[in-house]
Every structure is written in structure tokens, then in C-alpha cells.
Amino acid sequence: MSLRILVTGGAGFIGSALVRHLASESDAAILTLDKLTYAGSLTSLAPVDNHPRHRFVRADICDAPAVRATIAEFRPDVIAHLAAESHVDRSIDGPGAFIQTNLVGTYTMLQAALDHWRSLEGAAKERFRFHHISTDEVFGSLGPTGLFVETTAYDPRSPYSASKAGSDHLVRAWGHTYGLPVLITNCSNNYGPYHFPEKLIPLMIIKCLAGEKLPIYGKGDNVRDWLYVEDHVRALRAVFERGRPGETYNVGGCNEVTNIGVVERICDLLDAMAPRADGASYRAQMSFVADRPGHDKRYAIDATKIGRELGWRPLETFDSGLARTVRWYLDNRGWWEAILKQRYAGERLGVNA
Ligand code: NAD
Ligand code: TYD
């Protein structure tokens, strides 16, 4: 039985990776619904242009009539809800869009999904899942030890993570109160191809190549738990195909690295793959800048549950995934140069000035 999968935010970083994966590795019918904000790129979906099982609809998830019409026409078995405002620094500068899209938009998706699910019968009703793709940042900030588990208390600290925490609560409430078959995944920091260059890893690669300083916030000793995006996408598929409705699954790569460690590895990879003309290391471009306001110290995920219940584990190590990522940015300059020219030129965001 081939599934009908509606992917919101499918022109973004993770959403487009999910769409590309489903197009090549499954027999699902796929509909991407995306507003194409600054973060969405149709060029990330170029590999599925004219694919017989994929369609694209431009719509805002806050636009209830558009969302309802799209769902009524497509009749999804799965809604993989990824559309969101996703960047912490932008949430510091302008939290309003995060409240609209992440909270009001998720509410709009839930109401439309509920009406659709109620209209289904028999096997179609049994099959339906609303899968909310969320972040480990809802759990707050860890000290030097410990890991986030599914039962860790929520303690969001940025406008971004607070809006995602709120959306998680809405999704659970729709499951608990109305019986909507919901799933939630809370994932650690992703990296890989088609990552918008405002985020640490692509920004550092691009600034290295431009000969610019590499802005490391604070002391660079904050820790993130990195997961290659295609590993995340396989986890999402395992969860919406085989996860238990009502459950939450943490997803992470077991790859804790300090920000300095990340930047040094990028410099070392580029020293080998695209050496500077003057023969110096890209590490010479590293610079320390004012810290992010409210900067969470450490995130780290315990992904035991999804491994035990669904057999998922990451295939990439941080070294193998980062090497693939740096290679991709070297080989796909056209994708990110267009973004730098039209939408975001690499300036510092979120300084709260
Ligand atoms: P992204 O910013 O790259 O993409 C977001 C997409 O959503 C874009 O295509 C954008 O156009 C679309 N969008 C934004 N507002 C919309 C609206 N109102 N209506 C319709 N479409 C809209 O984000 P991403 O990194 O791919 O993250 C996807 C999801 O995964 C988000 O929900 C994010 O919170 C979650 N997540 C991200 C990470 C990460 O490391 N990037 C980790 C864990 C969870
Ligand atoms: P980011 O990619 O924005 O992801 P998140 O804030 O959601 O974890 O940032 C990852 C880490 O890198 C975070 O600790 C902030 C830091 N950082 C820098 O040091 N310099 C930068 O220019 C950026 C964008 C992030």
C-alpha cells in the first residue's frame, strides 16, 4: 500500500531532504506545501522537478482555507509537519513570525487534520498520522553531563524554542483531547546539503571560501549534538510508518562537538579540499564575537527509544557527514550564491541591539 504524504515546509532544509528521499526511496505520493519564505527554495526540490509522484503547492500554513482545500484535494495518509520559522538568531530579532507560523500555523494544521481524519473511515482512518517534527531545544540547556530523554521536562529559553515547545503541547493536546493520531519527534541539530547559510555549518563553509572572518559566539565552548540530515529523514520515515500514535521519539546522532571543534574541522576539511591561495590554514580566519543573548550551553540526545522500538540508528559519523557536506557546498556554489545575492548576505543576526 503506497502512502499519500503531505510534507509542510518541504522546500526547506529538512523538508526537502524528506521529499527527495521519499521520491527516490519509496513509492509514496508526495505533496509539498510551503509558503516559500526567505528559508524556502524551489531549487532544493530541483532533483524532483517533474517527478511523477511529487507535486508542489505554495501556501501559508496559517491560511486555513488554503490548508483545508489542499488536504481535501490530496487526502493524505500522513501529514509530516515541518513548516516553521527555524532560526534562533532571527527569533531574537523578530519573534512575531515564530508565534504566527509555529503556534498559529500548527494550530491551523491540527484543526484541518482533525476534520480530515474525522471524515475518514475504516483502514484509511486507521492509517492516518499527524507527525510533528520538533527540536531538542524545547528541553532547554544541559550542564556538562546528562542527556535529554523523552520525559525530560520542557524548559525552552529562546523565542524559537518556546514557540516549538508550545506547538508540541498543542499537538499532544489534539491527540489527547480529540484522539487525533499524533506523533512527535524531537531532534538535535541537523547538518548537510541544502542547509540555509544562516546556520553555523554552512555559514562557516561559505565565509571560509569568501576569505571572511568566522564569527564564533562567546568562547565557542557551547556544545551541539550533530545529526546528518539524511539520517534524520530515515528516522522520520520510521516514525510515521511504524511509530506508536501518541508517542514521542528523540532523535540524535551521539555526536557532541563544541562550536570551536566544528569550525576547526570545517577549516581542516577545506584546507585539504580547497586550499587557500596563500597556503595558510582557514583556521587563521577564526574570530570570537559577542555571545548570543540567552545562548544555551549544551544539547545532547538519548536516542535509545527510537533505536529499541523502531531499529533506527544513524549511518553517518560526524566526520563522514561533515566531509560530504563540505564537498556538497564546494560542488553546488550556484545554490548558495543565489541565496547570498537575493536573500541573506551572511550578516550577524540576533545581537539584540
Ligand atoms: P528551514 O527554515 O530550512 O525550512 C522551513 C520551511 O518552512 C521553509 O521552506 C519555509 O518556506 C517554510 N515555511 C515557513 N513558514 C511557513 C508558513 N507559514 N507556511 C508554509 N511554509 C512555511 O527549517 P529546517 O531546518 O528544515 O527545519 C524543519 C523543521 O524541523 C522545523 O519545524 C524545525 O523546528 C525542525 N527541526 C530543525 C532542526 C535543525 O537542526 N534544522 C532540528 C530539529 C528540528
Ligand atoms: P545554529 O546553527 O544557529 O543552531 P542552534 O542555535 O539552533 O543550535 O547555531 C549552532 C551553534 O553555533 C550555536 O551554539 C550558536 C553557534 N553559532 C556561532 O558561534 N556563530 C554563528 O555565526 C552561528 C550562526 C552560530
mmCIF file of C-alpha atoms in Angstrom, residues 81-277:
data_model
loop_
_atom_site.group_PDB
_atom_site.id
_atom_site.type_symbol
_atom_site.label_atom_id
_atom_site.label_comp_id
_atom_site.label_asym_id
_atom_site.label_seq_id
_atom_site.Cartn_x
_atom_site.Cartn_y
_atom_site.Cartn_z
ATOM 1 C CA HIS A 81 4.579 18.867 9.574
ATOM 2 C CA LEU A 82 7.949 20.585 9.202
ATOM 3 C CA ALA A 83 6.977 24.128 8.175
ATOM 4 C CA ALA A 84 8.327 26.506 10.787
ATOM 5 C CA GLU A 85 10.449 29.530 11.440
ATOM 6 C CA SER A 86 13.637 27.732 12.460
ATOM 7 C CA HIS A 87 16.471 30.120 13.303
ATOM 8 C CA VAL A 88 17.176 31.094 16.929
ATOM 9 C CA ASP A 89 19.005 34.322 15.989
ATOM 10 C CA ARG A 90 16.064 35.522 13.856
ATOM 11 C CA SER A 91 13.696 34.717 16.735
ATOM 12 C CA ILE A 92 15.676 37.138 18.897
ATOM 13 C CA ASP A 93 15.347 39.909 16.289
ATOM 14 C CA GLY A 94 11.701 39.236 15.394
ATOM 15 C CA PRO A 95 9.713 36.749 17.463
ATOM 16 C CA GLY A 96 6.352 37.625 15.866
ATOM 17 C CA ALA A 97 6.779 35.387 12.819
ATOM 18 C CA PHE A 98 7.670 32.479 15.137
ATOM 19 C CA ILE A 99 4.447 32.924 17.111
ATOM 20 C CA GLN A 100 2.416 33.099 13.891
ATOM 21 C CA THR A 101 3.888 30.185 11.983
ATOM 22 C CA ASN A 102 4.977 27.845 14.762
ATOM 23 C CA LEU A 103 1.940 28.302 17.028
ATOM 24 C CA VAL A 104 -0.942 29.651 14.920
ATOM 25 C CA GLY A 105 0.233 27.679 11.893
ATOM 26 C CA THR A 106 0.469 24.409 13.830
ATOM 27 C CA TYR A 107 -2.979 25.053 15.320
ATOM 28 C CA THR A 108 -4.330 25.629 11.799
ATOM 29 C CA MET A 109 -2.748 22.393 10.571
ATOM 30 C CA LEU A 110 -4.160 20.465 13.554
ATOM 31 C CA GLN A 111 -7.725 21.708 13.026
ATOM 32 C CA ALA A 112 -7.616 20.894 9.329
ATOM 33 C CA ALA A 113 -6.053 17.481 10.027
ATOM 34 C CA LEU A 114 -8.722 16.721 12.629
ATOM 35 C CA ASP A 115 -11.579 17.466 10.232
ATOM 36 C CA HIS A 116 -9.916 15.360 7.559
ATOM 37 C CA TRP A 117 -9.304 12.430 9.941
ATOM 38 C CA ARG A 118 -12.919 12.567 11.156
ATOM 39 C CA SER A 119 -14.109 12.317 7.559
ATOM 40 C CA LEU A 120 -12.165 9.079 7.006
ATOM 41 C CA GLU A 121 -13.440 5.557 7.588
ATOM 42 C CA GLY A 122 -12.046 2.056 8.059
ATOM 43 C CA ALA A 123 -8.460 1.390 7.010
ATOM 44 C CA ALA A 124 -7.899 4.984 5.840
ATOM 45 C CA LYS A 125 -8.817 6.284 9.305
ATOM 46 C CA GLU A 126 -6.582 3.666 10.957
ATOM 47 C CA ARG A 127 -3.664 4.629 8.740
ATOM 48 C CA PHE A 128 -3.751 8.387 9.276
ATOM 49 C CA ARG A 129 -0.913 10.057 11.224
ATOM 50 C CA PHE A 130 -0.120 13.686 12.071
ATOM 51 C CA HIS A 131 3.642 13.830 12.651
ATOM 52 C CA HIS A 132 5.057 16.998 14.193
ATOM 53 C CA ILE A 133 8.772 17.497 13.582
ATOM 54 C CA SER A 134 10.268 19.286 16.559
ATOM 55 C CA THR A 135 13.560 20.093 18.222
ATOM 56 C CA ASP A 136 15.551 19.090 21.301
ATOM 57 C CA GLU A 137 15.758 22.811 22.137
ATOM 58 C CA VAL A 138 12.342 22.522 23.879
ATOM 59 C CA PHE A 139 14.178 20.793 26.749
ATOM 60 C CA GLY A 140 16.364 23.819 27.493
ATOM 61 C CA SER A 141 20.071 23.753 28.218
ATOM 62 C CA LEU A 142 22.163 20.960 29.765
ATOM 63 C CA GLY A 143 25.175 21.293 32.058
ATOM 64 C CA PRO A 144 28.344 19.307 31.383
ATOM 65 C CA THR A 145 26.627 15.932 31.926
ATOM 66 C CA GLY A 146 23.281 14.282 31.197
ATOM 67 C CA LEU A 147 21.151 13.678 28.117
ATOM 68 C CA PHE A 148 17.646 14.697 27.033
ATOM 69 C CA VAL A 149 15.185 11.772 27.211
ATOM 70 C CA GLU A 150 11.557 11.808 26.031
ATOM 71 C CA THR A 151 10.348 12.535 29.577
ATOM 72 C CA THR A 152 12.727 15.431 30.275
ATOM 73 C CA ALA A 153 10.694 18.445 31.466
ATOM 74 C CA TYR A 154 10.255 21.241 28.938
ATOM 75 C CA ASP A 155 12.333 24.361 29.661
ATOM 76 C CA PRO A 156 12.596 26.409 26.449
ATOM 77 C CA ARG A 157 14.719 29.554 26.620
ATOM 78 C CA SER A 158 14.622 31.293 23.234
ATOM 79 C CA PRO A 159 11.604 32.651 21.370
ATOM 80 C CA TYR A 160 12.239 29.887 18.791
ATOM 81 C CA SER A 161 12.345 27.032 21.301
ATOM 82 C CA ALA A 162 9.398 28.453 23.274
ATOM 83 C CA SER A 163 7.294 28.562 20.097
ATOM 84 C CA LYS A 164 8.278 24.980 19.242
ATOM 85 C CA ALA A 165 7.517 23.862 22.825
ATOM 86 C CA GLY A 166 4.095 25.481 22.526
ATOM 87 C CA SER A 167 3.456 23.731 19.232
ATOM 88 C CA ASP A 168 4.454 20.364 20.766
ATOM 89 C CA HIS A 169 1.913 20.976 23.561
ATOM 90 C CA LEU A 170 -0.799 21.780 21.017
ATOM 91 C CA VAL A 171 -0.086 18.575 19.108
ATOM 92 C CA ARG A 172 -0.238 16.454 22.287
ATOM 93 C CA ALA A 173 -3.462 18.196 23.324
ATOM 94 C CA TRP A 174 -5.104 17.389 19.964
ATOM 95 C CA GLY A 175 -4.042 13.765 20.419
ATOM 96 C CA HIS A 176 -5.251 13.544 23.997
ATOM 97 C CA THR A 177 -8.486 15.520 23.672
ATOM 98 C CA TYR A 178 -9.716 14.659 20.178
ATOM 99 C CA GLY A 179 -7.977 11.314 19.635
ATOM 100 C CA LEU A 180 -6.047 12.563 16.587
ATOM 101 C CA PRO A 181 -3.266 10.001 15.930
ATOM 102 C CA VAL A 182 -0.255 12.248 16.529
ATOM 103 C CA LEU A 183 3.478 11.577 16.669
ATOM 104 C CA ILE A 184 6.233 13.947 17.792
ATOM 105 C CA THR A 185 9.952 13.729 17.151
ATOM 106 C CA ASN A 186 12.427 15.970 18.967
ATOM 107 C CA CYS A 187 15.689 16.052 17.062
ATOM 108 C CA SER A 188 19.127 17.519 17.658
ATOM 109 C CA ASN A 189 20.994 19.909 15.313
ATOM 110 C CA ASN A 190 20.948 18.759 11.688
ATOM 111 C CA TYR A 191 23.547 19.494 9.031
ATOM 112 C CA GLY A 192 24.046 18.510 5.405
ATOM 113 C CA PRO A 193 23.308 19.662 1.825
ATOM 114 C CA TYR A 194 20.793 22.483 1.111
ATOM 115 C CA HIS A 195 21.201 23.949 4.642
ATOM 116 C CA PHE A 196 20.336 27.659 4.626
ATOM 117 C CA PRO A 197 23.597 29.615 5.113
ATOM 118 C CA GLU A 198 22.443 31.453 8.255
ATOM 119 C CA LYS A 199 23.154 28.311 10.325
ATOM 120 C CA LEU A 200 26.586 27.581 11.814
ATOM 121 C CA ILE A 201 27.960 24.890 9.491
ATOM 122 C CA PRO A 202 27.026 26.284 6.058
ATOM 123 C CA LEU A 203 27.796 29.854 7.186
ATOM 124 C CA MET A 204 31.319 28.871 8.221
ATOM 125 C CA ILE A 205 31.975 26.993 4.964
ATOM 126 C CA ILE A 206 30.836 29.958 2.900
ATOM 127 C CA LYS A 207 32.739 32.514 4.970
ATOM 128 C CA CYS A 208 35.909 30.419 4.689
ATOM 129 C CA LEU A 209 35.603 30.423 0.903
ATOM 130 C CA ALA A 210 34.880 34.185 0.838
ATOM 131 C CA GLY A 211 38.025 34.879 2.896
ATOM 132 C CA GLU A 212 35.896 36.394 5.681
ATOM 133 C CA LYS A 213 36.229 36.099 9.450
ATOM 134 C CA LEU A 214 34.458 33.121 11.040
ATOM 135 C CA PRO A 215 32.276 34.576 13.834
ATOM 136 C CA ILE A 216 32.306 32.209 16.831
ATOM 137 C CA TYR A 217 29.862 33.310 19.526
ATOM 138 C CA GLY A 218 31.266 33.749 23.061
ATOM 139 C CA LYS A 219 34.063 31.305 23.882
ATOM 140 C CA GLY A 220 32.928 28.722 21.330
ATOM 141 C CA ASP A 221 32.544 26.114 24.074
ATOM 142 C CA ASN A 222 28.795 25.591 23.581
ATOM 143 C CA VAL A 223 28.013 22.009 22.598
ATOM 144 C CA ARG A 224 25.572 20.719 19.990
ATOM 145 C CA ASP A 225 24.755 17.082 19.120
ATOM 146 C CA TRP A 226 25.019 16.906 15.319
ATOM 147 C CA LEU A 227 22.961 14.630 13.056
ATOM 148 C CA TYR A 228 23.359 14.278 9.291
ATOM 149 C CA VAL A 229 20.073 15.338 7.686
ATOM 150 C CA GLU A 230 19.581 12.104 5.724
ATOM 151 C CA ASP A 231 19.824 10.128 8.962
ATOM 152 C CA HIS A 232 17.096 12.371 10.382
ATOM 153 C CA VAL A 233 14.903 11.769 7.349
ATOM 154 C CA ARG A 234 15.206 7.983 7.768
ATOM 155 C CA ALA A 235 14.192 8.420 11.412
ATOM 156 C CA LEU A 236 11.128 10.450 10.394
ATOM 157 C CA ARG A 237 10.059 7.761 7.968
ATOM 158 C CA ALA A 238 10.486 5.033 10.603
ATOM 159 C CA VAL A 239 8.324 7.050 12.997
ATOM 160 C CA PHE A 240 5.418 7.915 10.679
ATOM 161 C CA GLU A 241 5.392 4.411 9.156
ATOM 162 C CA ARG A 242 5.864 2.339 12.323
ATOM 163 C CA GLY A 243 5.793 4.603 15.404
ATOM 164 C CA ARG A 244 3.061 4.246 18.015
ATOM 165 C CA PRO A 245 0.456 7.046 17.848
ATOM 166 C CA GLY A 246 0.624 9.361 20.837
ATOM 167 C CA GLU A 247 4.326 8.687 21.353
ATOM 168 C CA THR A 248 7.345 10.981 21.271
ATOM 169 C CA TYR A 249 10.717 9.872 19.911
ATOM 170 C CA ASN A 250 14.023 11.667 20.497
ATOM 171 C CA VAL A 251 16.371 11.625 17.511
ATOM 172 C CA GLY A 252 20.081 12.403 17.740
ATOM 173 C CA GLY A 253 23.446 11.484 16.358
ATOM 174 C CA CYS A 254 25.525 10.868 19.508
ATOM 175 C CA ASN A 255 27.940 13.443 18.063
ATOM 176 C CA GLU A 256 28.556 16.084 20.710
ATOM 177 C CA VAL A 257 31.009 18.704 19.492
ATOM 178 C CA THR A 258 31.882 22.198 20.730
ATOM 179 C CA ASN A 259 31.346 25.007 18.259
ATOM 180 C CA ILE A 260 35.112 25.571 18.081
ATOM 181 C CA GLY A 261 35.543 21.880 17.298
ATOM 182 C CA VAL A 262 33.017 22.175 14.464
ATOM 183 C CA VAL A 263 34.710 25.233 12.956
ATOM 184 C CA GLU A 264 38.195 23.690 13.231
ATOM 185 C CA ARG A 265 37.041 20.543 11.418
ATOM 186 C CA ILE A 266 35.478 22.606 8.639
ATOM 187 C CA CYS A 267 38.740 24.534 8.257
ATOM 188 C CA ASP A 268 40.773 21.313 8.148
ATOM 189 C CA LEU A 269 38.482 19.753 5.512
ATOM 190 C CA LEU A 270 38.678 22.863 3.350
ATOM 191 C CA ASP A 271 42.475 23.038 3.793
ATOM 192 C CA ALA A 272 42.553 19.596 2.154
ATOM 193 C CA MET A 273 39.753 20.027 -0.430
ATOM 194 C CA ALA A 274 40.137 23.685 -1.497
ATOM 195 C CA PRO A 275 43.372 25.137 -0.035
ATOM 196 C CA ARG A 276 43.736 28.906 0.338
ATOM 197 C CA ALA A 277 45.798 30.547 -2.386
#
